[in-house]
């Protein structure tokens, strides 16, 4: 494909997506009245729609291009970028710069739409600053702008694989703020819809951006390596499956069965048809391994899908006017009017679409790794596999069962989930040795100097950021200090009011607990190997902080996050202060159990390590004695 042809394809795709978006906006009618907002005028409405489309397309190019550079284009030994990876990284940097510009422009537009004022009026400082302070979406766009700026600064001069991966992570983070404040975050079922979109948006962006990066590679005269095509197909097929499943879930939550025949449902059906068409083209090109026209058609369909997605943010979801949300549904996404019982805690499941898929993927990947080892005759300890499965079972239970459903309702149940995610599950997970299994099971680069999955894991394991967080002081501070920062400030009460913040809090519990347990007693080697005595001192140093935390909670005279619990106004919750003291007792009593388990495990590891050293010394003892005699004989010969 020549350069002029490539530009024509990109322009055609962009124009097609914009045309669909503007058509939907022009025929949508009054989209502000049903929400009780004032009409900001056609200039603001159409301008914000165009800016949103440009931002979405540029974000996809940035994130997908970085994914292509890091995991699709072949790299080089030592972590240097190949020519293909470098070109994809520079393409992603250009898209990130456009993303930054669009995000900055979107801030006043989103503020104008939220305030129901023309954008020219909002640009006045006396109007802009109060509007920015009172609305959520402009703040989200500011977060997007910061992430886009960082991704641009990292990707443009990038020459190393780790730098590209870091830029990709930053770009992925920049995709999520708008999800957290969008339509999916409002009303009944917003917990399910928001979790689904946390998967949907990065997967769709990776697919579209990687496709454009592949087209830039196809326009060169040299043939595309088979390795690149295979990796791209794996990526695109995975993204297609994720986008289809998550889009169906979020669409059904926002449209509901009775809203599928509305204008919103019609646009949703068109977007679904475009997705299916792109998937069919992907399958056809995978079979033929040739035909640039199929790739071009796939790009046009995905661009149309991007326009449809932007149009859905303009339309009013049928669930808003047809199914008004209660206070509990507004805060949690579901109601908790029925009192908690043991049967409901065990039997009423509401899958957490963020943690449940992660648990499923982690367990599946682990079992596949164990099977690969056993097929080639290698041994893997069954105890490690049991520990890994049990750890993720705890995560699944406390996030998706009735326990996870009722946990936001009372502080005591919340503390049960906190301790399970922060202490019980991580201890079991680090005993599973997932990094060691990955290094043994994953294939190494089989294409000369091209690194593979095993080299990627090794590189990330020894990255400076990993060494920083694996420092004992950092791990201990994150593990023990977060208790005091979270609960003895307003942070916990504010986080519980927003679903995204609640999910981030749970992710922090799990990550900080895993990091501490990995450094202290993990079966995997850490970048900073500590002697057993130092790790034992680390455990004993952290123990009092958990005990003091529980004692402080039990003696506290004010209710933590009282505003949040009064918003819920659960009739069966009882005395909030008494329940909080019960939560303090749970933290004090349950916190000691995993700490004792870690101490015992560390002592066992210490004993086994000493035994191994002794056996090695015994095996080499005779050799050392002979070497000593030879040295004495040599010295005697010199004297003679």
Short mmCIF file of C-alpha atoms in Angstrom, two decimals, residues 13-268:
data_model
loop_
_atom_site.label_atom_id
_atom_site.label_comp_id
_atom_site.label_asym_id
_atom_site.label_seq_id
_atom_site.Cartn_x
_atom_site.Cartn_y
_atom_site.Cartn_z
CA UNK A 13 -12.47 5.88 7.84
CA UNK A 14 -12.45 9.11 9.86
CA UNK A 15 -15.03 10.77 7.59
CA UNK A 16 -17.30 7.71 7.78
CA UNK A 17 -17.17 7.66 11.58
CA UNK A 18 -17.79 11.41 11.82
CA UNK A 19 -20.68 11.21 9.37
CA UNK A 20 -22.43 8.54 11.43
CA UNK A 21 -21.88 10.54 14.62
CA UNK A 22 -23.19 13.81 13.19
CA UNK A 23 -26.21 12.07 11.66
CA UNK A 24 -27.18 10.61 15.01
CA UNK A 25 -26.70 13.96 16.77
CA UNK A 26 -28.73 15.80 14.10
CA UNK A 27 -31.66 13.39 14.40
CA UNK A 28 -31.52 12.88 18.17
CA UNK A 29 -33.83 15.74 19.06
CA UNK A 30 -33.73 17.19 22.57
CA UNK A 31 -31.23 15.11 24.54
CA UNK A 32 -30.98 17.53 27.45
CA UNK A 33 -34.59 17.91 28.55
CA UNK A 34 -35.07 14.33 29.81
CA UNK A 35 -32.11 14.82 32.14
CA UNK A 36 -33.29 18.20 33.38
CA UNK A 37 -30.45 20.10 31.71
CA UNK A 38 -30.55 23.21 29.58
CA UNK A 39 -29.63 23.12 25.89
CA UNK A 40 -26.15 24.68 25.43
CA UNK A 41 -26.77 25.37 21.76
CA UNK A 42 -25.87 23.62 18.48
CA UNK A 43 -22.29 24.87 18.37
CA UNK A 44 -21.50 23.34 21.75
CA UNK A 45 -23.44 20.15 21.03
CA UNK A 46 -21.87 19.44 17.65
CA UNK A 47 -18.47 20.76 18.66
CA UNK A 48 -18.26 18.53 21.71
CA UNK A 49 -19.36 15.50 19.66
CA UNK A 50 -16.59 16.09 17.12
CA UNK A 51 -13.98 16.68 19.82
CA UNK A 52 -15.07 13.50 21.60
CA UNK A 53 -14.72 11.49 18.38
CA UNK A 54 -11.25 12.88 17.70
CA UNK A 55 -10.18 12.16 21.28
CA UNK A 56 -11.51 8.58 21.14
CA UNK A 57 -9.81 7.88 17.79
CA UNK A 58 -6.51 9.42 18.91
CA UNK A 59 -6.63 7.53 22.21
CA UNK A 60 -7.13 4.27 20.32
CA UNK A 61 -4.19 5.08 18.07
CA UNK A 62 -1.98 5.89 21.06
CA UNK A 63 -2.83 2.85 23.17
CA UNK A 64 -3.13 0.39 20.29
CA UNK A 65 0.07 1.64 18.70
CA UNK A 66 1.97 1.17 21.95
CA UNK A 67 0.53 -2.33 22.38
CA UNK A 68 1.62 -3.12 18.82
CA UNK A 69 5.12 -1.79 19.49
CA UNK A 70 5.50 -3.72 22.73
CA UNK A 71 3.82 -7.06 22.06
CA UNK A 72 3.23 -7.45 18.31
CA UNK A 73 6.27 -6.02 16.56
CA UNK A 74 9.37 -8.19 17.12
CA UNK A 75 11.86 -6.76 19.58
CA UNK A 76 15.55 -7.32 20.12
CA UNK A 77 17.59 -9.03 22.77
CA UNK A 78 18.57 -6.69 25.53
CA UNK A 79 15.33 -4.72 25.42
CA UNK A 80 16.03 -2.49 22.42
CA UNK A 81 13.25 -1.70 19.95
CA UNK A 82 13.34 -3.03 16.42
CA UNK A 83 12.64 -0.78 13.44
CA UNK A 84 8.99 -1.90 13.32
CA UNK A 85 8.51 -1.36 17.05
CA UNK A 86 10.16 2.05 16.90
CA UNK A 87 7.93 3.12 14.00
CA UNK A 88 4.82 1.97 15.87
CA UNK A 89 5.96 3.81 18.99
CA UNK A 90 6.46 7.05 17.05
CA UNK A 91 3.02 6.62 15.46
CA UNK A 92 1.53 6.14 18.92
CA UNK A 93 3.34 9.23 20.19
CA UNK A 94 1.80 11.32 17.40
CA UNK A 95 -1.65 9.98 18.25
CA UNK A 96 -1.04 10.70 21.94
CA UNK A 97 -0.18 14.31 21.10
CA UNK A 98 -3.49 14.62 19.19
CA UNK A 99 -5.22 12.96 22.13
CA UNK A 100 -3.72 15.54 24.48
CA UNK A 101 -4.91 18.44 22.32
CA UNK A 102 -8.43 17.01 22.00
CA UNK A 103 -8.64 16.37 25.75
CA UNK A 104 -7.65 19.96 26.54
CA UNK A 105 -10.27 21.29 24.12
CA UNK A 106 -12.87 18.92 25.56
CA UNK A 107 -12.56 20.37 29.08
CA UNK A 108 -14.51 23.61 28.38
CA UNK A 109 -16.92 21.80 26.03
CA UNK A 110 -17.82 19.22 28.67
CA UNK A 111 -18.20 21.96 31.27
CA UNK A 112 -20.51 23.85 28.91
CA UNK A 113 -22.68 20.78 28.29
CA UNK A 114 -22.88 20.04 32.01
CA UNK A 115 -23.85 23.63 32.83
CA UNK A 116 -26.21 24.05 29.86
CA UNK A 117 -24.31 27.12 28.64
CA UNK A 118 -22.65 27.98 25.32
CA UNK A 119 -18.96 27.15 25.30
CA UNK A 120 -18.03 30.77 24.56
CA UNK A 121 -19.63 31.81 27.83
CA UNK A 122 -18.02 29.03 29.83
CA UNK A 123 -14.57 30.12 28.65
CA UNK A 124 -14.87 33.20 30.85
CA UNK A 125 -12.78 32.65 34.00
CA UNK A 126 -15.57 33.68 36.38
CA UNK A 127 -17.80 30.98 34.86
CA UNK A 128 -15.27 28.29 33.97
CA UNK A 129 -13.67 27.77 37.39
CA UNK A 130 -16.93 27.33 39.37
CA UNK A 131 -18.32 25.05 36.64
CA UNK A 132 -15.16 22.96 36.64
CA UNK A 133 -15.31 22.61 40.41
CA UNK A 134 -18.98 21.58 40.44
CA UNK A 135 -18.96 18.98 37.63
CA UNK A 136 -17.21 15.63 37.27
CA UNK A 137 -16.68 15.13 33.54
CA UNK A 138 -14.40 18.18 32.99
CA UNK A 139 -12.18 16.85 35.80
CA UNK A 140 -12.10 13.49 34.06
CA UNK A 141 -10.96 15.18 30.86
CA UNK A 142 -8.17 16.88 32.80
CA UNK A 143 -7.03 13.47 34.03
CA UNK A 144 -7.12 12.23 30.44
CA UNK A 145 -5.00 15.19 29.34
CA UNK A 146 -2.39 14.44 32.00
CA UNK A 147 -2.20 10.78 30.98
CA UNK A 148 -1.95 11.72 27.29
CA UNK A 149 0.85 14.18 28.04
CA UNK A 150 2.84 11.57 29.98
CA UNK A 151 2.28 8.95 27.28
CA UNK A 152 3.49 11.41 24.63
CA UNK A 153 6.61 12.28 26.62
CA UNK A 154 7.44 8.59 27.13
CA UNK A 155 6.62 7.26 23.66
CA UNK A 156 8.23 9.91 21.47
CA UNK A 157 11.89 9.35 22.48
CA UNK A 158 11.40 5.68 23.45
CA UNK A 159 14.17 3.33 22.37
CA UNK A 160 13.69 0.58 24.99
CA UNK A 161 10.94 -1.99 25.40
CA UNK A 162 10.28 -1.16 29.07
CA UNK A 163 9.68 2.48 28.20
CA UNK A 164 7.06 1.50 25.62
CA UNK A 165 5.34 -0.79 28.13
CA UNK A 166 5.29 2.03 30.68
CA UNK A 167 3.77 4.39 28.12
CA UNK A 168 1.14 1.76 27.25
CA UNK A 169 0.18 1.41 30.92
CA UNK A 170 -0.15 5.18 31.25
CA UNK A 171 -2.29 5.33 28.10
CA UNK A 172 -4.50 2.53 29.42
CA UNK A 173 -5.04 4.48 32.63
CA UNK A 174 -5.98 7.53 30.56
CA UNK A 175 -8.78 5.57 28.88
CA UNK A 176 -10.63 4.93 32.15
CA UNK A 177 -11.58 8.35 33.70
CA UNK A 178 -14.33 8.97 31.16
CA UNK A 179 -15.75 5.51 31.85
CA UNK A 180 -15.88 6.31 35.56
CA UNK A 181 -18.05 9.42 34.99
CA UNK A 182 -20.00 8.36 31.89
CA UNK A 183 -23.54 7.07 31.45
CA UNK A 184 -22.53 3.61 32.63
CA UNK A 185 -21.67 5.01 36.07
CA UNK A 186 -25.21 6.25 36.76
CA UNK A 187 -28.38 4.54 37.93
CA UNK A 188 -29.38 0.99 38.70
CA UNK A 189 -26.87 -1.62 37.59
CA UNK A 190 -24.07 0.90 37.16
CA UNK A 191 -21.68 -1.39 39.04
CA UNK A 192 -22.12 -4.09 36.39
CA UNK A 193 -22.05 -1.67 33.45
CA UNK A 194 -18.99 0.23 34.68
CA UNK A 195 -17.01 -2.96 35.28
CA UNK A 196 -17.93 -4.15 31.78
CA UNK A 197 -16.78 -0.88 30.22
CA UNK A 198 -13.47 -1.05 32.09
CA UNK A 199 -12.79 -4.05 29.83
CA UNK A 200 -14.59 -2.74 26.75
CA UNK A 201 -12.81 0.56 26.18
CA UNK A 202 -9.17 -0.67 26.43
CA UNK A 203 -9.95 -3.74 24.28
CA UNK A 204 -11.65 -1.67 21.56
CA UNK A 205 -8.83 0.89 21.61
CA UNK A 206 -6.14 -1.79 21.40
CA UNK A 207 -7.88 -3.44 18.45
CA UNK A 208 -8.38 -0.23 16.44
CA UNK A 209 -4.97 1.24 17.22
CA UNK A 210 -3.09 -2.00 16.50
CA UNK A 211 -4.97 -2.31 13.20
CA UNK A 212 -3.85 1.15 12.10
CA UNK A 213 -0.29 0.34 13.21
CA UNK A 214 -0.45 -2.84 11.12
CA UNK A 215 -1.65 -0.85 8.11
CA UNK A 216 1.31 1.52 8.50
CA UNK A 217 3.51 -1.57 8.41
CA UNK A 218 1.74 -2.97 5.33
CA UNK A 219 2.40 0.16 3.32
CA UNK A 220 6.13 -0.57 3.31
CA UNK A 221 7.69 -2.48 0.47
CA UNK A 222 9.06 -5.29 2.63
CA UNK A 223 6.85 -8.20 3.57
CA UNK A 224 5.34 -8.39 7.03
CA UNK A 225 6.91 -11.22 9.11
CA UNK A 226 4.65 -14.15 9.94
CA UNK A 227 5.38 -13.59 13.64
CA UNK A 228 3.82 -10.13 13.46
CA UNK A 229 0.71 -11.46 11.72
CA UNK A 230 0.27 -14.26 14.23
CA UNK A 231 0.66 -11.94 17.19
CA UNK A 232 -1.72 -9.40 15.70
CA UNK A 233 -4.36 -12.06 15.08
CA UNK A 234 -4.15 -13.30 18.66
CA UNK A 235 -4.50 -9.75 19.94
CA UNK A 236 -7.39 -8.83 17.65
CA UNK A 237 -9.34 -12.03 18.28
CA UNK A 238 -8.98 -11.55 22.04
CA UNK A 239 -10.08 -7.92 21.74
CA UNK A 240 -13.07 -8.91 19.60
CA UNK A 241 -14.26 -11.40 22.21
CA UNK A 242 -13.83 -8.90 25.06
CA UNK A 243 -15.51 -6.06 23.17
CA UNK A 244 -18.47 -8.23 22.16
CA UNK A 245 -19.10 -9.63 25.65
CA UNK A 246 -18.58 -6.39 27.58
CA UNK A 247 -20.54 -4.32 25.05
CA UNK A 248 -23.52 -6.67 25.31
CA UNK A 249 -23.53 -6.43 29.11
CA UNK A 250 -23.27 -2.63 29.31
CA UNK A 251 -25.75 -2.16 26.45
CA UNK A 252 -28.39 -4.31 28.14
CA UNK A 253 -27.94 -2.46 31.43
CA UNK A 254 -28.37 0.97 29.82
CA UNK A 255 -31.05 0.06 27.28
CA UNK A 256 -32.94 -2.65 29.17
CA UNK A 257 -35.19 -4.93 27.11
CA UNK A 258 -37.91 -2.28 26.90
CA UNK A 259 -35.48 0.27 25.44
CA UNK A 260 -33.98 -1.81 22.66
CA UNK A 261 -36.51 -0.37 20.18
CA UNK A 262 -35.64 3.23 21.04
CA UNK A 263 -33.19 5.44 19.16
CA UNK A 264 -30.53 4.44 21.66
CA UNK A 265 -31.28 0.78 21.02
CA UNK A 266 -31.13 1.35 17.25
CA UNK A 267 -27.66 2.92 17.46
CA UNK A 268 -26.62 0.09 19.76
#
